[in-house]
């Protein structure tokens, strides 16, 4: 893969091939924030560290600065964080001329200790927790999104009305329709591969204009990095071709939603510790406990998989999005699907996350729940069989952001795994989303009650 070394980047800067370096952090929403450095300035000083305002880990989607955060506020003056480039993440940005990029760790400006509520740090801590138990988490994500005619700016000027998907019909696995989309999708695949992201392929998904991007499994931190960069790339490359990509989980009431399914296994000694050829279904005792942890603590972690009001509109019967907290074997109606039964690739697929998931937070939460299952040696119930949508006996996924926020903030498991400061920080983030929505007057309310109320 084409991930850059510092020496290679230095040579490219010296010969003029690279003139700009993006120095980036990951915000609470799972987006890239940061600065563009002239390449020589990056070599001179920014490769060691630079700074940013600490409000970047206390904003919402609109970049507003809500009150109520303990870590930073108007009262504290919104000071700085230190950004330390992780030079192992240096890579080219092939769709931008003369550009490379690097991801940063976020440190306290005074102590240089890692900021605990930074998404990348939250995931690192769960990876370290797995390592202490002798495991290396290996994960992969499937990323779904919609493509629409017109750029984001043009669509915003129309008030997000009259959305025109890139296709006119369900294109799930449809080669002819997706051939018509290759002027956008082929550059996405090739630019990501050139960036060092192990893209496997793309396909049409189960709605008009819906796409799926698949990236090869990797260690958990690399998987989150790949996911983040892929989402960013899809938006920028689509924009360059006159289209808009949306990762909103539920675009309309009549369409299926966009997911971000997560596949996971734990490895020991370069082998899948979830595989036991002598056990039923080829799954080991650690896998049973891990799956049991996911089932037990799924309500606690749902906020990290579905962080906005719209996220919960996706959980609907008959849409391939789960509603019941059950596990099953190769069954897409279940929240957790056992994949690769009886093979060395046996793993668990979580079908709860939406496309709006911050991958670092989502993967960290799943690891926290699964590792708790291993630590507590939780028993795994028998697999569910049949249509999980028709079952009303199992536990349900929290129905609203308000419900998920309550489960997160009262979770003893999450507070033990992530720390009170982290959970309080994201409880405030969830609360702000609820407050903002409660203030809004929607088109639905006006159309329903303008005359009839």
Tab-separated table of C-alpha atoms in Angstrom:
chain	number	residue	atom	x	y	z
A	1	UNK	CA	0.000	0.000	0.000
A	2	UNK	CA	1.055	3.566	-0.627
A	3	UNK	CA	1.187	4.912	2.936
A	4	UNK	CA	4.066	7.404	3.076
A	5	UNK	CA	7.167	7.294	5.198
A	6	UNK	CA	8.503	10.584	6.499
A	7	UNK	CA	11.617	10.209	4.350
A	8	UNK	CA	9.568	9.584	1.218
A	9	UNK	CA	7.388	12.594	1.950
A	10	UNK	CA	10.475	14.729	2.510
A	11	UNK	CA	11.815	13.678	-0.879
A	12	UNK	CA	8.495	14.433	-2.573
A	13	UNK	CA	8.441	17.870	-0.970
A	14	UNK	CA	12.025	18.528	-2.067
A	15	UNK	CA	11.238	17.733	-5.710
A	16	UNK	CA	7.992	19.698	-5.685
A	17	UNK	CA	5.589	16.758	-5.997
A	18	UNK	CA	3.956	17.675	-2.657
A	19	UNK	CA	3.391	21.283	-1.606
A	20	UNK	CA	0.543	20.923	0.943
A	21	UNK	CA	0.113	18.745	4.028
A	22	UNK	CA	-3.239	18.387	5.777
A	23	UNK	CA	-2.666	18.066	9.539
A	24	UNK	CA	-5.919	16.600	10.858
A	25	UNK	CA	-7.712	15.583	14.013
A	26	UNK	CA	-10.878	13.539	14.409
A	27	UNK	CA	-13.785	15.440	15.969
A	28	UNK	CA	-16.705	14.091	18.030
A	29	UNK	CA	-18.787	13.616	14.895
A	30	UNK	CA	-16.119	11.547	13.133
A	31	UNK	CA	-15.014	14.279	10.718
A	32	UNK	CA	-11.612	15.627	9.719
A	33	UNK	CA	-10.705	18.996	11.203
A	34	UNK	CA	-7.310	20.665	11.043
A	35	UNK	CA	-4.973	22.894	9.049
A	36	UNK	CA	-3.324	23.020	5.653
A	37	UNK	CA	0.419	23.538	5.999
A	38	UNK	CA	2.802	24.542	3.280
A	39	UNK	CA	4.854	21.385	2.941
A	40	UNK	CA	8.149	23.001	3.944
A	41	UNK	CA	6.570	24.405	7.116
A	42	UNK	CA	5.355	20.918	7.942
A	43	UNK	CA	8.898	19.592	7.612
A	44	UNK	CA	10.350	22.469	9.613
A	45	UNK	CA	8.041	22.330	12.616
A	46	UNK	CA	4.500	20.979	12.273
A	47	UNK	CA	5.595	17.343	11.916
A	48	UNK	CA	6.428	17.524	15.647
A	49	UNK	CA	3.369	19.343	16.899
A	50	UNK	CA	0.916	22.131	16.250
A	51	UNK	CA	-2.162	23.484	18.051
A	52	UNK	CA	-5.910	23.878	17.724
A	53	UNK	CA	-8.732	25.388	19.764
A	54	UNK	CA	-10.094	22.925	22.306
A	55	UNK	CA	-13.658	23.716	21.252
A	56	UNK	CA	-13.159	21.233	18.396
A	57	UNK	CA	-14.076	18.435	20.832
A	58	UNK	CA	-17.115	20.290	22.163
A	59	UNK	CA	-19.140	21.304	19.103
A	60	UNK	CA	-22.129	19.889	17.273
A	61	UNK	CA	-22.702	19.155	13.587
A	62	UNK	CA	-23.229	22.865	12.940
A	63	UNK	CA	-19.988	23.776	14.753
A	64	UNK	CA	-22.007	25.496	17.485
A	65	UNK	CA	-20.439	25.713	20.963
A	66	UNK	CA	-23.008	24.389	23.456
A	67	UNK	CA	-22.525	25.004	27.164
A	68	UNK	CA	-22.441	22.222	29.722
A	69	UNK	CA	-19.084	20.606	28.935
A	70	UNK	CA	-16.647	20.166	31.803
A	71	UNK	CA	-13.619	19.970	29.500
A	72	UNK	CA	-13.985	23.394	27.880
A	73	UNK	CA	-16.316	26.393	27.946
A	74	UNK	CA	-16.617	30.162	27.581
A	75	UNK	CA	-15.819	30.388	31.282
A	76	UNK	CA	-12.538	28.550	30.721
A	77	UNK	CA	-11.746	30.704	27.699
A	78	UNK	CA	-11.554	28.008	25.033
A	79	UNK	CA	-7.824	27.404	25.134
A	80	UNK	CA	-5.637	25.150	23.011
A	81	UNK	CA	-5.014	21.483	22.480
A	82	UNK	CA	-1.681	20.221	21.219
A	83	UNK	CA	-1.826	18.150	18.044
A	84	UNK	CA	0.933	15.578	17.661
A	85	UNK	CA	1.051	14.050	14.164
A	86	UNK	CA	1.027	10.261	14.137
A	87	UNK	CA	3.590	9.849	11.382
A	88	UNK	CA	2.501	6.248	10.806
A	89	UNK	CA	-0.671	7.702	9.247
A	90	UNK	CA	1.101	9.835	6.624
A	91	UNK	CA	-0.474	9.213	3.236
A	92	UNK	CA	-1.102	10.897	-0.110
A	93	UNK	CA	-4.442	12.508	-0.974
A	94	UNK	CA	-4.540	11.497	-4.659
A	95	UNK	CA	-7.638	13.495	-5.660
A	96	UNK	CA	-6.067	16.777	-4.453
A	97	UNK	CA	-3.047	18.057	-6.379
A	98	UNK	CA	0.265	18.017	-4.518
A	99	UNK	CA	-1.322	17.049	-1.206
A	100	UNK	CA	-0.500	14.637	1.613
A	101	UNK	CA	-2.101	14.260	5.025
A	102	UNK	CA	-1.537	12.972	8.543
A	103	UNK	CA	-3.793	12.192	11.506
A	104	UNK	CA	-2.935	13.587	14.934
A	105	UNK	CA	-3.218	12.539	18.531
A	106	UNK	CA	-4.825	15.230	20.691
A	107	UNK	CA	-2.945	16.197	23.856
A	108	UNK	CA	-3.555	18.507	26.787
A	109	UNK	CA	-1.752	21.780	26.022
A	110	UNK	CA	-0.167	21.976	29.472
A	111	UNK	CA	0.529	18.379	30.486
A	112	UNK	CA	0.821	16.777	27.033
A	113	UNK	CA	-1.288	13.894	28.358
A	114	UNK	CA	-3.770	12.378	25.878
A	115	UNK	CA	-7.210	14.024	25.957
A	116	UNK	CA	-9.432	11.192	27.247
A	117	UNK	CA	-12.605	12.141	25.325
A	118	UNK	CA	-10.833	12.385	21.953
A	119	UNK	CA	-12.395	9.675	19.742
A	120	UNK	CA	-9.093	8.163	18.621
A	121	UNK	CA	-7.898	7.978	22.246
A	122	UNK	CA	-11.134	6.306	23.365
A	123	UNK	CA	-10.584	3.536	20.818
A	124	UNK	CA	-6.894	3.187	21.724
A	125	UNK	CA	-7.842	2.556	25.342
A	126	UNK	CA	-10.196	-0.287	24.425
A	127	UNK	CA	-7.529	-1.794	22.169
A	128	UNK	CA	-5.110	-1.653	25.118
A	129	UNK	CA	-7.733	-3.315	27.305
A	130	UNK	CA	-8.041	-6.137	24.753
A	131	UNK	CA	-4.246	-6.455	24.643
A	132	UNK	CA	-4.154	-6.848	28.426
A	133	UNK	CA	-6.443	-9.862	27.975
A	134	UNK	CA	-4.126	-11.235	25.273
A	135	UNK	CA	-6.232	-10.227	22.242
A	136	UNK	CA	-5.777	-8.096	19.143
A	137	UNK	CA	-9.129	-6.817	17.799
A	138	UNK	CA	-9.483	-7.255	14.041
A	139	UNK	CA	-12.409	-5.423	12.463
A	140	UNK	CA	-13.945	-4.287	9.195
A	141	UNK	CA	-16.778	-1.957	8.263
A	142	UNK	CA	-19.254	-1.794	5.407
A	143	UNK	CA	-20.117	1.803	4.522
A	144	UNK	CA	-23.431	2.694	2.865
A	145	UNK	CA	-24.387	6.078	1.420
A	146	UNK	CA	-26.560	7.809	-1.168
A	147	UNK	CA	-25.397	9.755	-4.213
A	148	UNK	CA	-27.505	12.651	-5.489
A	149	UNK	CA	-27.301	14.839	-8.574
A	150	UNK	CA	-25.894	18.270	-7.704
A	151	UNK	CA	-23.338	19.313	-5.122
A	152	UNK	CA	-24.098	19.737	-1.429
A	153	UNK	CA	-24.121	23.513	-1.934
A	154	UNK	CA	-26.627	23.346	-4.792
A	155	UNK	CA	-28.892	21.000	-2.846
A	156	UNK	CA	-28.727	23.249	0.231
A	157	UNK	CA	-29.773	26.249	-1.873
A	158	UNK	CA	-32.910	24.291	-2.858
A	159	UNK	CA	-33.690	23.665	0.807
A	160	UNK	CA	-32.888	19.950	0.434
A	161	UNK	CA	-36.017	19.552	-1.693
A	162	UNK	CA	-36.420	17.641	-4.956
A	163	UNK	CA	-33.533	15.284	-4.247
A	164	UNK	CA	-32.557	13.358	-7.381
A	165	UNK	CA	-30.717	10.076	-6.674
A	166	UNK	CA	-28.030	9.025	-9.120
A	167	UNK	CA	-30.260	6.091	-10.143
A	168	UNK	CA	-34.005	5.622	-10.560
A	169	UNK	CA	-34.527	2.177	-9.004
A	170	UNK	CA	-33.270	-0.348	-6.461
A	171	UNK	CA	-29.729	-1.113	-7.602
A	172	UNK	CA	-28.763	-3.850	-5.131
A	173	UNK	CA	-25.976	-5.847	-6.836
A	174	UNK	CA	-27.135	-4.315	-10.162
A	175	UNK	CA	-24.237	-4.260	-12.633
A	176	UNK	CA	-25.897	-2.278	-15.432
A	177	UNK	CA	-27.038	0.544	-13.156
A	178	UNK	CA	-23.729	0.705	-11.312
A	179	UNK	CA	-21.898	0.789	-14.650
A	180	UNK	CA	-23.682	4.101	-15.272
A	181	UNK	CA	-22.251	5.340	-11.952
A	182	UNK	CA	-18.624	4.408	-12.678
A	183	UNK	CA	-17.582	8.000	-13.511
A	184	UNK	CA	-17.990	8.622	-9.745
A	185	UNK	CA	-17.433	5.238	-8.131
A	186	UNK	CA	-14.320	4.197	-10.071
A	187	UNK	CA	-12.330	7.272	-8.928
A	188	UNK	CA	-13.508	6.641	-5.366
A	189	UNK	CA	-12.149	3.081	-5.392
A	190	UNK	CA	-8.904	3.955	-7.147
A	191	UNK	CA	-8.096	7.106	-5.153
A	192	UNK	CA	-8.728	5.315	-1.867
A	193	UNK	CA	-6.521	2.404	-2.926
A	194	UNK	CA	-3.778	4.839	-3.958
A	195	UNK	CA	-4.174	6.467	-0.545
A	196	UNK	CA	-3.243	3.181	1.117
A	197	UNK	CA	-6.751	2.097	2.087
A	198	UNK	CA	-7.330	-1.605	1.235
A	199	UNK	CA	-10.548	-1.220	-0.724
A	200	UNK	CA	-12.140	-4.487	-1.763
A	201	UNK	CA	-14.968	-3.158	-3.903
A	202	UNK	CA	-18.245	-1.312	-4.258
A	203	UNK	CA	-21.770	-2.403	-5.109
A	204	UNK	CA	-25.222	-0.990	-5.513
A	205	UNK	CA	-27.343	-1.152	-2.367
A	206	UNK	CA	-31.036	-1.804	-1.756
A	207	UNK	CA	-32.426	1.583	-2.794
A	208	UNK	CA	-32.306	4.036	-5.692
A	209	UNK	CA	-28.989	5.862	-5.611
A	210	UNK	CA	-27.565	3.881	-2.688
A	211	UNK	CA	-23.992	2.587	-2.695
A	212	UNK	CA	-21.895	0.308	-0.498
A	213	UNK	CA	-18.119	0.482	-0.052
A	214	UNK	CA	-16.218	-2.495	1.391
A	215	UNK	CA	-12.750	-2.228	2.922
A	216	UNK	CA	-10.575	-5.201	3.920
A	217	UNK	CA	-10.345	-6.069	7.616
A	218	UNK	CA	-7.467	-4.678	9.682
A	219	UNK	CA	-6.578	-3.995	13.287
A	220	UNK	CA	-9.227	-1.885	15.013
A	221	UNK	CA	-7.415	1.471	14.901
A	222	UNK	CA	-6.515	1.103	11.226
A	223	UNK	CA	-10.124	0.098	10.485
A	224	UNK	CA	-11.445	3.272	12.106
A	225	UNK	CA	-8.862	5.369	10.226
A	226	UNK	CA	-9.844	3.729	6.936
A	227	UNK	CA	-13.544	4.289	7.614
A	228	UNK	CA	-13.069	7.954	8.490
A	229	UNK	CA	-10.889	8.676	5.463
A	230	UNK	CA	-13.209	6.785	3.130
A	231	UNK	CA	-16.235	8.853	4.182
A	232	UNK	CA	-14.264	12.058	3.738
A	233	UNK	CA	-12.957	10.945	0.348
A	234	UNK	CA	-16.397	9.920	-0.926
A	235	UNK	CA	-17.781	13.388	-0.177
A	236	UNK	CA	-14.869	15.241	-1.778
A	237	UNK	CA	-14.603	13.032	-4.872
A	238	UNK	CA	-18.380	13.081	-5.440
A	239	UNK	CA	-18.288	16.881	-5.151
A	240	UNK	CA	-15.555	17.055	-7.801
A	241	UNK	CA	-17.867	15.180	-10.165
A	242	UNK	CA	-20.963	17.282	-9.484
A	243	UNK	CA	-22.677	14.893	-7.056
A	244	UNK	CA	-23.437	14.936	-3.332
A	245	UNK	CA	-22.845	11.970	-1.046
A	246	UNK	CA	-24.999	11.659	2.072
A	247	UNK	CA	-24.398	9.374	5.037
A	248	UNK	CA	-27.662	10.355	6.739
A	249	UNK	CA	-29.106	7.072	8.069
A	250	UNK	CA	-32.683	7.743	6.937
A	251	UNK	CA	-33.139	9.969	3.889
A	252	UNK	CA	-36.902	9.517	3.639
A	253	UNK	CA	-39.738	7.646	5.320
A	254	UNK	CA	-40.243	5.452	2.239
A	255	UNK	CA	-36.623	4.397	1.664
A	256	UNK	CA	-34.371	1.977	3.491
A	257	UNK	CA	-31.609	3.512	5.564
A	258	UNK	CA	-27.830	3.599	5.285
A	259	UNK	CA	-25.866	1.419	7.680
A	260	UNK	CA	-22.254	0.919	8.721
A	261	UNK	CA	-22.120	-2.756	9.630
A	262	UNK	CA	-19.127	-3.782	11.745
A	263	UNK	CA	-17.423	-7.184	11.524
A	264	UNK	CA	-15.177	-8.205	14.409
A	265	UNK	CA	-13.031	-11.003	15.769
A	266	UNK	CA	-10.305	-11.178	18.397
A	267	UNK	CA	-6.931	-12.662	17.453
A	268	UNK	CA	-4.149	-14.385	19.407
A	269	UNK	CA	-0.781	-15.395	17.958
A	270	UNK	CA	-1.850	-14.257	14.480
A	271	UNK	CA	-4.864	-16.585	14.483
A	272	UNK	CA	-8.571	-16.004	14.972
A	273	UNK	CA	-9.326	-16.676	18.652
A	274	UNK	CA	-13.032	-16.847	17.788
A	275	UNK	CA	-12.412	-20.082	15.840
A	276	UNK	CA	-12.549	-23.476	17.492
A	277	UNK	CA	-12.893	-26.272	14.911
A	278	UNK	CA	-14.075	-28.721	17.567
A	279	UNK	CA	-16.880	-26.516	18.898
A	280	UNK	CA	-20.415	-26.144	17.517
A	281	UNK	CA	-20.476	-23.756	14.535
A	282	UNK	CA	-16.688	-23.524	14.828
A	283	UNK	CA	-16.927	-20.731	17.388
A	284	UNK	CA	-14.830	-20.633	20.540
A	285	UNK	CA	-15.734	-19.928	24.165
A	286	UNK	CA	-14.238	-16.406	23.944
A	287	UNK	CA	-16.522	-15.730	20.974
A	288	UNK	CA	-19.542	-16.928	22.949
A	289	UNK	CA	-18.698	-14.593	25.822
A	290	UNK	CA	-17.970	-11.704	23.445
A	291	UNK	CA	-21.307	-12.139	21.667
A	292	UNK	CA	-23.074	-12.410	25.022
A	293	UNK	CA	-21.459	-9.122	26.059
A	294	UNK	CA	-22.773	-7.450	22.917
A	295	UNK	CA	-26.295	-8.719	23.602
A	296	UNK	CA	-26.212	-7.763	27.278
A	297	UNK	CA	-24.794	-4.278	26.819
A	298	UNK	CA	-26.229	-3.327	23.415
A	299	UNK	CA	-28.672	-0.807	24.959
A	300	UNK	CA	-25.806	0.820	26.891
A	301	UNK	CA	-23.685	1.385	23.777
A	302	UNK	CA	-26.376	2.258	21.221
A	303	UNK	CA	-25.679	6.000	21.468
A	304	UNK	CA	-22.158	5.422	20.131
A	305	UNK	CA	-23.620	3.489	17.181
A	306	UNK	CA	-26.538	5.856	16.522
A	307	UNK	CA	-25.679	9.369	17.763
A	308	UNK	CA	-28.417	11.611	16.302
A	309	UNK	CA	-32.198	11.993	16.211
A	310	UNK	CA	-32.359	10.705	12.634
A	311	UNK	CA	-30.322	7.614	13.535
A	312	UNK	CA	-33.331	6.011	15.212
A	313	UNK	CA	-35.642	6.443	12.193
A	314	UNK	CA	-33.599	3.720	10.485
A	315	UNK	CA	-34.637	0.957	12.920
A	316	UNK	CA	-37.783	-0.268	11.172
A	317	UNK	CA	-39.266	-3.649	10.301
A	318	UNK	CA	-38.571	-5.029	6.855
A	319	UNK	CA	-35.705	-2.659	6.070
A	320	UNK	CA	-32.684	-4.872	6.883
A	321	UNK	CA	-32.021	-2.628	9.884
A	322	UNK	CA	-32.471	-4.505	13.183
A	323	UNK	CA	-35.112	-3.867	15.814
A	324	UNK	CA	-34.607	-6.845	18.163
A	325	UNK	CA	-31.475	-7.577	20.223
A	326	UNK	CA	-30.882	-11.156	19.159
A	327	UNK	CA	-28.050	-13.060	17.520
A	328	UNK	CA	-28.517	-15.499	14.721
A	329	UNK	CA	-26.560	-17.459	12.134
A	330	UNK	CA	-26.345	-15.747	8.738
A	331	UNK	CA	-29.650	-13.945	9.355
A	332	UNK	CA	-29.945	-10.300	8.299
A	333	UNK	CA	-32.992	-9.642	10.476
A	334	UNK	CA	-30.895	-9.995	13.664
A	335	UNK	CA	-28.904	-7.261	15.384
A	336	UNK	CA	-25.875	-9.573	15.585
A	337	UNK	CA	-25.136	-12.057	12.829
A	338	UNK	CA	-22.668	-14.932	13.074
A	339	UNK	CA	-20.751	-14.954	9.782
A	340	UNK	CA	-18.378	-17.638	8.507
A	341	UNK	CA	-19.912	-20.471	10.507
A	342	UNK	CA	-17.505	-23.389	10.805
A	343	UNK	CA	-14.581	-21.599	9.105
A	344	UNK	CA	-11.383	-19.883	10.223
A	345	UNK	CA	-13.072	-16.603	9.312
A	346	UNK	CA	-15.885	-16.972	11.857
A	347	UNK	CA	-16.816	-13.557	13.235
A	348	UNK	CA	-19.651	-11.422	14.524
A	349	UNK	CA	-21.333	-8.766	12.421
A	350	UNK	CA	-23.089	-5.951	14.282
A	351	UNK	CA	-25.902	-4.544	12.143
A	352	UNK	CA	-26.951	-1.771	14.529
A	353	UNK	CA	-24.708	1.169	13.472
A	354	UNK	CA	-25.928	3.716	10.982
A	355	UNK	CA	-23.781	5.467	8.394
A	356	UNK	CA	-23.566	8.478	10.736
A	357	UNK	CA	-21.520	6.504	13.294
A	358	UNK	CA	-18.202	7.967	14.385
A	359	UNK	CA	-16.100	4.842	13.695
A	360	UNK	CA	-13.728	5.366	16.624
A	361	UNK	CA	-16.564	5.674	19.124
A	362	UNK	CA	-18.591	2.864	17.578
A	363	UNK	CA	-15.729	0.379	17.455
A	364	UNK	CA	-14.623	1.352	20.973
A	365	UNK	CA	-18.134	0.819	22.361
A	366	UNK	CA	-18.485	-2.573	20.678
A	367	UNK	CA	-15.126	-3.650	22.086
A	368	UNK	CA	-16.094	-2.400	25.546
A	369	UNK	CA	-19.267	-4.503	25.509
A	370	UNK	CA	-17.649	-7.601	24.028
A	371	UNK	CA	-14.657	-7.509	26.360
A	372	UNK	CA	-16.996	-7.092	29.322
A	373	UNK	CA	-18.698	-10.290	28.195
A	374	UNK	CA	-15.335	-12.081	28.213
A	375	UNK	CA	-14.305	-10.673	31.584
A	376	UNK	CA	-17.653	-11.579	33.136
A	377	UNK	CA	-17.835	-14.935	31.298
A	378	UNK	CA	-21.399	-14.153	30.259
A	379	UNK	CA	-23.351	-17.143	28.877
A	380	UNK	CA	-24.573	-16.982	25.295
A	381	UNK	CA	-28.211	-17.946	24.697
A	382	UNK	CA	-29.201	-20.188	21.821
A	383	UNK	CA	-29.278	-18.485	18.423
A	384	UNK	CA	-32.508	-16.931	17.258
A	385	UNK	CA	-34.147	-18.596	14.279
A	386	UNK	CA	-36.626	-17.069	11.872
A	387	UNK	CA	-37.786	-13.499	11.320
A	388	UNK	CA	-36.578	-11.295	14.177
A	389	UNK	CA	-38.959	-8.548	13.070
A	390	UNK	CA	-41.865	-10.822	14.002
A	391	UNK	CA	-40.532	-11.531	17.488
A	392	UNK	CA	-41.583	-9.380	20.421
A	393	UNK	CA	-40.000	-11.442	23.198
A	394	UNK	CA	-36.409	-10.265	22.828
A	395	UNK	CA	-35.011	-6.993	24.060
A	396	UNK	CA	-35.315	-4.058	21.701
A	397	UNK	CA	-32.822	-1.497	20.484
A	398	UNK	CA	-33.462	1.854	22.215
A	399	UNK	CA	-36.187	3.548	20.193
A	400	UNK	CA	-34.992	7.158	20.468
A	401	UNK	CA	-31.870	9.176	21.148
A	402	UNK	CA	-33.400	10.141	24.490
A	403	UNK	CA	-33.653	6.455	25.475
A	404	UNK	CA	-30.105	5.710	24.280
A	405	UNK	CA	-28.718	8.703	26.176
A	406	UNK	CA	-30.320	7.457	29.389
A	407	UNK	CA	-28.893	3.966	28.915
A	408	UNK	CA	-25.410	5.344	28.245
A	409	UNK	CA	-25.279	7.755	31.168
A	410	UNK	CA	-26.446	5.132	33.692
A	411	UNK	CA	-24.228	2.328	32.344
A	412	UNK	CA	-21.846	1.001	35.000
A	413	UNK	CA	-20.078	-1.025	32.314
A	414	UNK	CA	-19.319	2.002	30.132
A	415	UNK	CA	-18.231	4.158	33.063
A	416	UNK	CA	-15.821	1.426	34.148
A	417	UNK	CA	-14.531	0.889	30.604
A	418	UNK	CA	-14.264	4.497	29.400
A	419	UNK	CA	-14.302	6.647	32.530
A	420	UNK	CA	-16.826	9.035	34.033
A	421	UNK	CA	-15.373	12.074	32.251
A	422	UNK	CA	-15.807	10.466	28.835
A	423	UNK	CA	-19.360	9.296	29.475
A	424	UNK	CA	-20.372	12.670	30.945
A	425	UNK	CA	-18.866	14.434	27.921
A	426	UNK	CA	-20.861	12.387	25.405
A	427	UNK	CA	-23.975	12.480	27.563
A	428	UNK	CA	-23.832	16.249	27.117
A	429	UNK	CA	-23.374	15.835	23.358
A	430	UNK	CA	-26.477	13.643	23.179
A	431	UNK	CA	-28.425	16.050	25.390
A	432	UNK	CA	-27.592	18.977	23.123
A	433	UNK	CA	-28.867	17.111	20.052
A	434	UNK	CA	-32.143	16.454	21.863
A	435	UNK	CA	-32.471	20.083	22.972
A	436	UNK	CA	-31.853	21.372	19.450
A	437	UNK	CA	-34.452	19.039	17.964
A	438	UNK	CA	-37.007	19.857	20.655
A	439	UNK	CA	-36.700	23.527	19.669
A	440	UNK	CA	-37.320	22.816	15.985
A	441	UNK	CA	-40.683	23.108	14.223
A	442	UNK	CA	-40.723	20.528	11.445
A	443	UNK	CA	-42.465	20.478	8.062
A	444	UNK	CA	-44.403	17.461	9.323
A	445	UNK	CA	-45.947	19.442	12.195
A	446	UNK	CA	-46.955	22.330	9.965
A	447	UNK	CA	-48.450	20.129	7.231
A	448	UNK	CA	-50.344	18.022	9.767
A	449	UNK	CA	-51.740	20.786	11.924
A	450	UNK	CA	-51.778	24.041	9.964
A	451	UNK	CA	-55.428	23.606	8.996
A	452	UNK	CA	-56.625	20.596	10.946
A	453	UNK	CA	-55.481	21.386	14.477
